[in-house]
Amino acid sequence: MSLEKVCDLSALEPAEALRAEVTGERGNKIPIAVVRDEEGGWHAIDALCTHGDVALDEGDVEGCAIECWGHGAQFDLNTGQPTLPATAPVNCYQLEIKGQAVYVDACSRSKGNE
């Protein structure tokens, strides 16, 4: 496991998201969306919609999903599964809170229900 700090707890209120970058297994930078759902839970998913390469961190958080502002697809923050018009899920990443900081493990990605 390779946890990388992505933000402080104070960076997001419930139903907000931000973009961050984490380092992948090969040293590549992976853009992710760090999201707080409406209940205050924390999630990390791919930053781009699989349907149209639109920034998901700019979308609206509704319940435990984030909506792509480009075409209205919603992505489940726990599984990455989309609603139409998107058909491919986004990757979800392991997220941990330590002290007042949020950490993500880019090597822990899973797509859909893997």
mmCIF file of N, CA and C in Angstrom:
data_model
loop_
_atom_site.group_PDB
_atom_site.id
_atom_site.type_symbol
_atom_site.label_atom_id
_atom_site.label_comp_id
_atom_site.label_asym_id
_atom_site.label_seq_id
_atom_site.Cartn_x
_atom_site.Cartn_y
_atom_site.Cartn_z
ATOM 1 N N MET A 1 0.847 -1.170 0.000
ATOM 2 C CA MET A 1 0.000 0.000 0.000
ATOM 3 C C MET A 1 0.894 1.234 0.000
ATOM 4 N N SER A 2 0.514 2.209 -0.812
ATOM 5 C CA SER A 2 1.279 3.439 -0.936
ATOM 6 C C SER A 2 0.338 4.627 -0.808
ATOM 7 N N LEU A 3 0.105 5.035 0.417
ATOM 8 C CA LEU A 3 -0.817 6.142 0.655
ATOM 9 C C LEU A 3 -0.147 7.476 0.359
ATOM 10 N N GLU A 4 -0.912 8.361 -0.268
ATOM 11 C CA GLU A 4 -0.418 9.676 -0.640
ATOM 12 C C GLU A 4 -1.426 10.724 -0.169
ATOM 13 N N LYS A 5 -0.943 11.753 0.515
ATOM 14 C CA LYS A 5 -1.846 12.800 1.001
ATOM 15 C C LYS A 5 -2.424 13.565 -0.184
ATOM 16 N N VAL A 6 -3.761 13.736 -0.166
ATOM 17 C CA VAL A 6 -4.420 14.463 -1.252
ATOM 18 C C VAL A 6 -5.061 15.775 -0.790
ATOM 19 N N CYS A 7 -5.409 15.870 0.488
ATOM 20 C CA CYS A 7 -5.985 17.117 1.002
ATOM 21 C C CYS A 7 -6.134 17.017 2.514
ATOM 22 N N ASP A 8 -6.484 18.130 3.120
ATOM 23 C CA ASP A 8 -6.831 18.165 4.535
ATOM 24 C C ASP A 8 -8.333 17.946 4.685
ATOM 25 N N LEU A 9 -8.756 17.475 5.844
ATOM 26 C CA LEU A 9 -10.185 17.265 6.101
ATOM 27 C C LEU A 9 -10.993 18.545 5.912
ATOM 28 N N SER A 10 -10.383 19.667 6.203
ATOM 29 C CA SER A 10 -11.092 20.946 6.107
ATOM 30 C C SER A 10 -11.291 21.416 4.668
ATOM 31 N N ALA A 11 -10.735 20.703 3.685
ATOM 32 C CA ALA A 11 -10.808 21.136 2.282
ATOM 33 C C ALA A 11 -12.199 20.977 1.678
ATOM 34 N N LEU A 12 -12.996 20.044 2.207
ATOM 35 C CA LEU A 12 -14.307 19.772 1.613
ATOM 36 C C LEU A 12 -15.404 19.710 2.663
ATOM 37 N N GLU A 13 -16.534 20.289 2.330
ATOM 38 C CA GLU A 13 -17.765 20.139 3.094
ATOM 39 C C GLU A 13 -18.541 18.976 2.470
ATOM 40 N N PRO A 14 -19.553 18.437 3.154
ATOM 41 C CA PRO A 14 -20.385 17.413 2.511
ATOM 42 C C PRO A 14 -20.952 17.914 1.180
ATOM 43 N N ALA A 15 -21.045 17.001 0.210
ATOM 44 C CA ALA A 15 -21.551 17.271 -1.142
ATOM 45 C C ALA A 15 -20.619 18.165 -1.950
ATOM 46 N N GLU A 16 -19.309 18.069 -1.684
ATOM 47 C CA GLU A 16 -18.306 18.799 -2.455
ATOM 48 C C GLU A 16 -17.251 17.835 -2.974
ATOM 49 N N ALA A 17 -16.522 18.289 -3.991
ATOM 50 C CA ALA A 17 -15.454 17.478 -4.576
ATOM 51 C C ALA A 17 -14.294 18.379 -4.972
ATOM 52 N N LEU A 18 -13.120 17.780 -5.075
ATOM 53 C CA LEU A 18 -11.951 18.494 -5.573
ATOM 54 C C LEU A 18 -11.107 17.544 -6.403
ATOM 55 N N ARG A 19 -10.239 18.110 -7.229
ATOM 56 C CA ARG A 19 -9.335 17.308 -8.050
ATOM 57 C C ARG A 19 -7.976 17.244 -7.363
ATOM 58 N N ALA A 20 -7.368 16.070 -7.436
ATOM 59 C CA ALA A 20 -6.021 15.861 -6.910
ATOM 60 C C ALA A 20 -5.294 14.917 -7.861
ATOM 61 N N GLU A 21 -4.000 14.754 -7.650
ATOM 62 C CA GLU A 21 -3.216 13.789 -8.423
ATOM 63 C C GLU A 21 -2.507 12.861 -7.463
ATOM 64 N N VAL A 22 -2.466 11.586 -7.820
ATOM 65 C CA VAL A 22 -1.706 10.596 -7.067
ATOM 66 C C VAL A 22 -0.768 9.884 -8.030
ATOM 67 N N THR A 23 0.243 9.249 -7.479
ATOM 68 C CA THR A 23 1.239 8.574 -8.300
ATOM 69 C C THR A 23 0.888 7.103 -8.442
ATOM 70 N N GLY A 24 0.805 6.633 -9.691
ATOM 71 C CA GLY A 24 0.482 5.243 -9.977
ATOM 72 C C GLY A 24 1.679 4.324 -9.809
ATOM 73 N N GLU A 25 1.469 3.038 -10.061
ATOM 74 C CA GLU A 25 2.505 2.017 -9.883
ATOM 75 C C GLU A 25 3.748 2.272 -10.722
ATOM 76 N N ARG A 26 3.574 2.859 -11.897
ATOM 77 C CA ARG A 26 4.706 3.101 -12.802
ATOM 78 C C ARG A 26 5.245 4.521 -12.692
ATOM 79 N N GLY A 27 4.842 5.233 -11.662
ATOM 80 C CA GLY A 27 5.293 6.602 -11.480
ATOM 81 C C GLY A 27 4.472 7.628 -12.243
ATOM 82 N N ASN A 28 3.438 7.158 -12.937
ATOM 83 C CA ASN A 28 2.576 8.061 -13.697
ATOM 84 C C ASN A 28 1.619 8.798 -12.764
ATOM 85 N N LYS A 29 1.272 10.021 -13.141
ATOM 86 C CA LYS A 29 0.321 10.813 -12.362
ATOM 87 C C LYS A 29 -1.104 10.450 -12.773
ATOM 88 N N ILE A 30 -1.946 10.177 -11.785
ATOM 89 C CA ILE A 30 -3.340 9.804 -12.019
ATOM 90 C C ILE A 30 -4.234 10.898 -11.445
ATOM 91 N N PRO A 31 -5.026 11.567 -12.297
ATOM 92 C CA PRO A 31 -5.964 12.562 -11.769
ATOM 93 C C PRO A 31 -7.161 11.863 -11.123
ATOM 94 N N ILE A 32 -7.484 12.273 -9.912
ATOM 95 C CA ILE A 32 -8.618 11.687 -9.196
ATOM 96 C C ILE A 32 -9.542 12.799 -8.702
ATOM 97 N N ALA A 33 -10.768 12.420 -8.419
ATOM 98 C CA ALA A 33 -11.715 13.304 -7.746
ATOM 99 C C ALA A 33 -11.864 12.795 -6.319
ATOM 100 N N VAL A 34 -11.601 13.655 -5.360
ATOM 101 C CA VAL A 34 -11.834 13.349 -3.954
ATOM 102 C C VAL A 34 -13.195 13.956 -3.633
ATOM 103 N N VAL A 35 -14.107 13.119 -3.129
ATOM 104 C CA VAL A 35 -15.505 13.534 -2.997
ATOM 105 C C VAL A 35 -16.019 13.249 -1.587
ATOM 106 N N ARG A 36 -16.747 14.205 -1.034
ATOM 107 C CA ARG A 36 -17.522 13.957 0.191
ATOM 108 C C ARG A 36 -18.974 13.832 -0.216
ATOM 109 N N ASP A 37 -19.583 12.709 0.143
ATOM 110 C CA ASP A 37 -20.998 12.532 -0.189
ATOM 111 C C ASP A 37 -21.858 13.383 0.749
ATOM 112 N N GLU A 38 -23.154 13.358 0.531
ATOM 113 C CA GLU A 38 -24.063 14.194 1.317
ATOM 114 C C GLU A 38 -24.078 13.839 2.796
ATOM 115 N N GLU A 39 -23.713 12.600 3.125
ATOM 116 C CA GLU A 39 -23.670 12.163 4.525
ATOM 117 C C GLU A 39 -22.316 12.447 5.169
ATOM 118 N N GLY A 40 -21.367 12.984 4.398
ATOM 119 C CA GLY A 40 -20.048 13.304 4.927
ATOM 120 C C GLY A 40 -19.004 12.232 4.695
ATOM 121 N N GLY A 41 -19.379 11.111 4.035
ATOM 122 C CA GLY A 41 -18.417 10.056 3.725
ATOM 123 C C GLY A 41 -17.431 10.504 2.654
ATOM 124 N N TRP A 42 -16.233 9.966 2.690
ATOM 125 C CA TRP A 42 -15.161 10.335 1.769
ATOM 126 C C TRP A 42 -14.951 9.250 0.728
ATOM 127 N N HIS A 43 -14.670 9.666 -0.514
ATOM 128 C CA HIS A 43 -14.477 8.742 -1.633
ATOM 129 C C HIS A 43 -13.401 9.289 -2.566
ATOM 130 N N ALA A 44 -12.756 8.386 -3.304
ATOM 131 C CA ALA A 44 -11.794 8.778 -4.337
ATOM 132 C C ALA A 44 -12.085 7.957 -5.587
ATOM 133 N N ILE A 45 -12.294 8.654 -6.708
ATOM 134 C CA ILE A 45 -12.599 8.011 -7.987
ATOM 135 C C ILE A 45 -11.781 8.689 -9.083
ATOM 136 N N ASP A 46 -11.775 8.085 -10.278
ATOM 137 C CA ASP A 46 -11.143 8.742 -11.420
ATOM 138 C C ASP A 46 -11.746 10.129 -11.605
ATOM 139 N N ALA A 47 -10.928 11.065 -12.059
ATOM 140 C CA ALA A 47 -11.376 12.450 -12.199
ATOM 141 C C ALA A 47 -12.225 12.696 -13.433
ATOM 142 N N LEU A 48 -12.143 11.809 -14.432
ATOM 143 C CA LEU A 48 -12.837 12.066 -15.692
ATOM 144 C C LEU A 48 -13.977 11.096 -15.941
ATOM 145 N N CYS A 49 -15.069 11.627 -16.466
ATOM 146 C CA CYS A 49 -16.203 10.816 -16.891
ATOM 147 C C CYS A 49 -15.749 9.877 -18.005
ATOM 148 N N THR A 50 -16.183 8.640 -17.955
ATOM 149 C CA THR A 50 -15.802 7.660 -18.979
ATOM 150 C C THR A 50 -16.575 7.858 -20.272
ATOM 151 N N HIS A 51 -17.585 8.685 -20.256
ATOM 152 C CA HIS A 51 -18.404 8.918 -21.447
ATOM 153 C C HIS A 51 -17.882 10.075 -22.280
ATOM 154 N N GLY A 52 -17.356 11.123 -21.619
ATOM 155 C CA GLY A 52 -16.988 12.294 -22.390
ATOM 156 C C GLY A 52 -15.776 13.056 -21.897
ATOM 157 N N ASP A 53 -14.939 12.440 -21.071
ATOM 158 C CA ASP A 53 -13.738 13.100 -20.543
ATOM 159 C C ASP A 53 -14.040 14.455 -19.903
ATOM 160 N N VAL A 54 -15.127 14.526 -19.162
ATOM 161 C CA VAL A 54 -15.518 15.736 -18.448
ATOM 162 C C VAL A 54 -15.081 15.585 -16.992
ATOM 163 N N ALA A 55 -14.626 16.683 -16.378
ATOM 164 C CA ALA A 55 -14.130 16.657 -15.003
ATOM 165 C C ALA A 55 -15.259 16.358 -14.019
ATOM 166 N N LEU A 56 -15.188 15.194 -13.368
ATOM 167 C CA LEU A 56 -16.229 14.817 -12.407
ATOM 168 C C LEU A 56 -16.178 15.668 -11.142
ATOM 169 N N ASP A 57 -14.998 16.172 -10.780
ATOM 170 C CA ASP A 57 -14.911 16.996 -9.574
ATOM 171 C C ASP A 57 -15.696 18.302 -9.708
ATOM 172 N N GLU A 58 -16.118 18.640 -10.923
ATOM 173 C CA GLU A 58 -16.930 19.837 -11.151
ATOM 174 C C GLU A 58 -18.430 19.516 -11.156
ATOM 175 N N GLY A 59 -18.773 18.237 -10.955
ATOM 176 C CA GLY A 59 -20.171 17.818 -10.984
ATOM 177 C C GLY A 59 -20.855 17.964 -9.641
ATOM 178 N N ASP A 60 -22.166 17.789 -9.650
ATOM 179 C CA ASP A 60 -22.962 17.861 -8.427
ATOM 180 C C ASP A 60 -22.943 16.520 -7.705
ATOM 181 N N VAL A 61 -22.783 16.570 -6.386
ATOM 182 C CA VAL A 61 -22.841 15.372 -5.549
ATOM 183 C C VAL A 61 -24.282 15.221 -5.078
ATOM 184 N N GLU A 62 -24.860 14.048 -5.360
ATOM 185 C CA GLU A 62 -26.242 13.764 -4.975
ATOM 186 C C GLU A 62 -26.269 12.423 -4.265
ATOM 187 N N GLY A 63 -26.561 12.439 -2.969
ATOM 188 C CA GLY A 63 -26.536 11.198 -2.198
ATOM 189 C C GLY A 63 -25.125 10.647 -2.174
ATOM 190 N N CYS A 64 -24.971 9.415 -2.679
ATOM 191 C CA CYS A 64 -23.650 8.781 -2.749
ATOM 192 C C CYS A 64 -23.235 8.613 -4.210
ATOM 193 N N ALA A 65 -23.511 9.642 -5.015
ATOM 194 C CA ALA A 65 -23.147 9.634 -6.434
ATOM 195 C C ALA A 65 -22.706 11.033 -6.834
ATOM 196 N N ILE A 66 -21.931 11.098 -7.919
ATOM 197 C CA ILE A 66 -21.545 12.385 -8.481
ATOM 198 C C ILE A 66 -22.012 12.422 -9.922
ATOM 199 N N GLU A 67 -22.566 13.558 -10.311
ATOM 200 C CA GLU A 67 -23.134 13.696 -11.647
ATOM 201 C C GLU A 67 -22.153 14.407 -12.568
ATOM 202 N N CYS A 68 -21.970 13.855 -13.743
ATOM 203 C CA CYS A 68 -21.170 14.503 -14.778
ATOM 204 C C CYS A 68 -21.991 15.658 -15.337
ATOM 205 N N TRP A 69 -21.437 16.844 -15.308
ATOM 206 C CA TRP A 69 -22.191 18.005 -15.781
ATOM 207 C C TRP A 69 -22.303 18.029 -17.303
ATOM 208 N N GLY A 70 -21.524 17.220 -18.007
ATOM 209 C CA GLY A 70 -21.550 17.217 -19.462
ATOM 210 C C GLY A 70 -22.791 16.581 -20.059
ATOM 211 N N HIS A 71 -23.140 15.384 -19.578
ATOM 212 C CA HIS A 71 -24.270 14.658 -20.156
ATOM 213 C C HIS A 71 -25.219 14.089 -19.109
ATOM 214 N N GLY A 72 -24.963 14.337 -17.828
ATOM 215 C CA GLY A 72 -25.888 13.916 -16.788
ATOM 216 C C GLY A 72 -25.697 12.520 -16.237
ATOM 217 N N ALA A 73 -24.677 11.788 -16.702
ATOM 218 C CA ALA A 73 -24.423 10.458 -16.131
ATOM 219 C C ALA A 73 -24.045 10.614 -14.660
ATOM 220 N N GLN A 74 -24.475 9.670 -13.829
ATOM 221 C CA GLN A 74 -24.094 9.667 -12.422
ATOM 222 C C GLN A 74 -23.224 8.454 -12.150
ATOM 223 N N PHE A 75 -22.217 8.639 -11.298
ATOM 224 C CA PHE A 75 -21.314 7.556 -10.928
ATOM 225 C C PHE A 75 -21.450 7.288 -9.437
ATOM 226 N N ASP A 76 -21.717 6.017 -9.095
ATOM 227 C CA ASP A 76 -21.810 5.596 -7.702
ATOM 228 C C ASP A 76 -20.433 5.759 -7.068
ATOM 229 N N LEU A 77 -20.354 6.450 -5.949
ATOM 230 C CA LEU A 77 -19.067 6.726 -5.318
ATOM 231 C C LEU A 77 -18.462 5.507 -4.637
ATOM 232 N N ASN A 78 -19.254 4.476 -4.365
ATOM 233 C CA ASN A 78 -18.733 3.255 -3.745
ATOM 234 C C ASN A 78 -18.268 2.228 -4.763
ATOM 235 N N THR A 79 -18.947 2.165 -5.903
ATOM 236 C CA THR A 79 -18.641 1.113 -6.883
ATOM 237 C C THR A 79 -18.078 1.629 -8.194
ATOM 238 N N GLY A 80 -18.285 2.907 -8.490
ATOM 239 C CA GLY A 80 -17.862 3.460 -9.772
ATOM 240 C C GLY A 80 -18.846 3.223 -10.897
ATOM 241 N N GLN A 81 -19.908 2.462 -10.637
ATOM 242 C CA GLN A 81 -20.889 2.131 -11.675
ATOM 243 C C GLN A 81 -21.649 3.377 -12.126
ATOM 244 N N PRO A 82 -21.850 3.519 -13.453
ATOM 245 C CA PRO A 82 -22.525 4.702 -13.984
ATOM 246 C C PRO A 82 -23.990 4.464 -14.321
ATOM 247 N N THR A 83 -24.678 5.573 -14.545
ATOM 248 C CA THR A 83 -25.987 5.545 -15.186
ATOM 249 C C THR A 83 -25.780 6.048 -16.615
ATOM 250 N N LEU A 84 -26.747 5.790 -17.484
ATOM 251 C CA LEU A 84 -26.639 6.236 -18.874
ATOM 252 C C LEU A 84 -26.594 7.761 -18.941
ATOM 253 N N PRO A 85 -25.901 8.325 -19.904
ATOM 254 C CA PRO A 85 -25.377 7.696 -21.105
ATOM 255 C C PRO A 85 -24.013 7.027 -20.936
ATOM 256 N N ALA A 86 -23.343 7.193 -19.803
ATOM 257 C CA ALA A 86 -22.068 6.494 -19.590
ATOM 258 C C ALA A 86 -22.345 5.006 -19.413
ATOM 259 N N THR A 87 -21.468 4.165 -19.926
ATOM 260 C CA THR A 87 -21.634 2.720 -19.773
ATOM 261 C C THR A 87 -20.449 2.074 -19.069
ATOM 262 N N ALA A 88 -19.300 2.740 -19.052
ATOM 263 C CA ALA A 88 -18.107 2.185 -18.400
ATOM 264 C C ALA A 88 -17.947 2.813 -17.017
ATOM 265 N N PRO A 89 -17.637 1.995 -16.011
ATOM 266 C CA PRO A 89 -17.438 2.534 -14.664
ATOM 267 C C PRO A 89 -16.116 3.284 -14.548
ATOM 268 N N VAL A 90 -16.008 4.120 -13.534
ATOM 269 C CA VAL A 90 -14.741 4.754 -13.193
ATOM 270 C C VAL A 90 -14.050 3.897 -12.141
ATOM 271 N N ASN A 91 -12.747 4.061 -12.015
ATOM 272 C CA ASN A 91 -12.002 3.393 -10.956
ATOM 273 C C ASN A 91 -12.320 4.050 -9.621
ATOM 274 N N CYS A 92 -12.354 3.237 -8.574
ATOM 275 C CA CYS A 92 -12.467 3.710 -7.201
ATOM 276 C C CYS A 92 -11.146 3.396 -6.508
ATOM 277 N N TYR A 93 -10.732 4.244 -5.587
ATOM 278 C CA TYR A 93 -9.454 4.082 -4.907
ATOM 279 C C TYR A 93 -9.658 4.037 -3.404
ATOM 280 N N GLN A 94 -8.788 3.269 -2.735
ATOM 281 C CA GLN A 94 -8.837 3.196 -1.277
ATOM 282 C C GLN A 94 -8.471 4.552 -0.705
ATOM 283 N N LEU A 95 -9.245 4.996 0.249
ATOM 284 C CA LEU A 95 -9.031 6.287 0.893
ATOM 285 C C LEU A 95 -8.963 6.069 2.393
ATOM 286 N N GLU A 96 -8.037 6.750 3.037
ATOM 287 C CA GLU A 96 -7.914 6.665 4.495
ATOM 288 C C GLU A 96 -7.786 8.056 5.075
ATOM 289 N N ILE A 97 -8.338 8.226 6.261
ATOM 290 C CA ILE A 97 -8.202 9.483 6.988
ATOM 291 C C ILE A 97 -7.275 9.224 8.162
ATOM 292 N N LYS A 98 -6.234 10.048 8.235
ATOM 293 C CA LYS A 98 -5.264 9.960 9.332
ATOM 294 C C LYS A 98 -5.095 11.352 9.904
ATOM 295 N N GLY A 99 -5.458 11.495 11.173
ATOM 296 C CA GLY A 99 -5.391 12.822 11.777
ATOM 297 C C GLY A 99 -6.340 13.760 11.058
ATOM 298 N N GLN A 100 -5.821 14.852 10.554
ATOM 299 C CA GLN A 100 -6.630 15.846 9.843
ATOM 300 C C GLN A 100 -6.390 15.816 8.342
ATOM 301 N N ALA A 101 -5.850 14.700 7.835
ATOM 302 C CA ALA A 101 -5.518 14.608 6.413
ATOM 303 C C ALA A 101 -6.202 13.416 5.752
ATOM 304 N N VAL A 102 -6.381 13.531 4.433
ATOM 305 C CA VAL A 102 -6.998 12.491 3.612
ATOM 306 C C VAL A 102 -5.918 11.911 2.711
ATOM 307 N N TYR A 103 -5.817 10.580 2.693
ATOM 308 C CA TYR A 103 -4.808 9.874 1.904
ATOM 309 C C TYR A 103 -5.486 8.904 0.945
ATOM 310 N N VAL A 104 -4.873 8.727 -0.231
ATOM 311 C CA VAL A 104 -5.394 7.805 -1.236
ATOM 312 C C VAL A 104 -4.265 6.899 -1.696
ATOM 313 N N ASP A 105 -4.605 5.634 -1.937
ATOM 314 C CA ASP A 105 -3.664 4.655 -2.483
ATOM 315 C C ASP A 105 -4.006 4.425 -3.950
ATOM 316 N N ALA A 106 -3.207 4.993 -4.851
ATOM 317 C CA ALA A 106 -3.470 4.869 -6.291
ATOM 318 C C ALA A 106 -3.324 3.437 -6.777
ATOM 319 N N CYS A 107 -2.573 2.624 -6.069
ATOM 320 C CA CYS A 107 -2.353 1.237 -6.487
ATOM 321 C C CYS A 107 -3.508 0.331 -6.077
ATOM 322 N N SER A 108 -4.489 0.869 -5.369
ATOM 323 C CA SER A 108 -5.605 0.058 -4.865
ATOM 324 C C SER A 108 -6.838 0.160 -5.741
ATOM 325 N N ARG A 109 -6.698 0.667 -6.944
ATOM 326 C CA ARG A 109 -7.884 0.937 -7.757
ATOM 327 C C ARG A 109 -8.671 -0.324 -8.075
ATOM 328 N N SER A 110 -9.981 -0.137 -8.145
ATOM 329 C CA SER A 110 -10.875 -1.209 -8.569
ATOM 330 C C SER A 110 -11.938 -0.588 -9.453
ATOM 331 N N LYS A 111 -12.368 -1.319 -10.440
ATOM 332 C CA LYS A 111 -13.373 -0.817 -11.375
ATOM 333 C C LYS A 111 -14.650 -1.613 -11.197
ATOM 334 N N GLY A 112 -15.749 -0.900 -11.057
ATOM 335 C CA GLY A 112 -17.028 -1.575 -10.911
ATOM 336 C C GLY A 112 -17.067 -2.406 -9.652
ATOM 337 N N ASN A 113 -17.479 -3.644 -9.765
ATOM 338 C CA ASN A 113 -17.597 -4.530 -8.602
ATOM 339 C C ASN A 113 -16.460 -5.526 -8.509
ATOM 340 N N GLU A 114 -15.268 -5.165 -8.982
ATOM 341 C CA GLU A 114 -14.113 -6.079 -8.905
ATOM 342 C C GLU A 114 -13.762 -6.376 -7.472
#
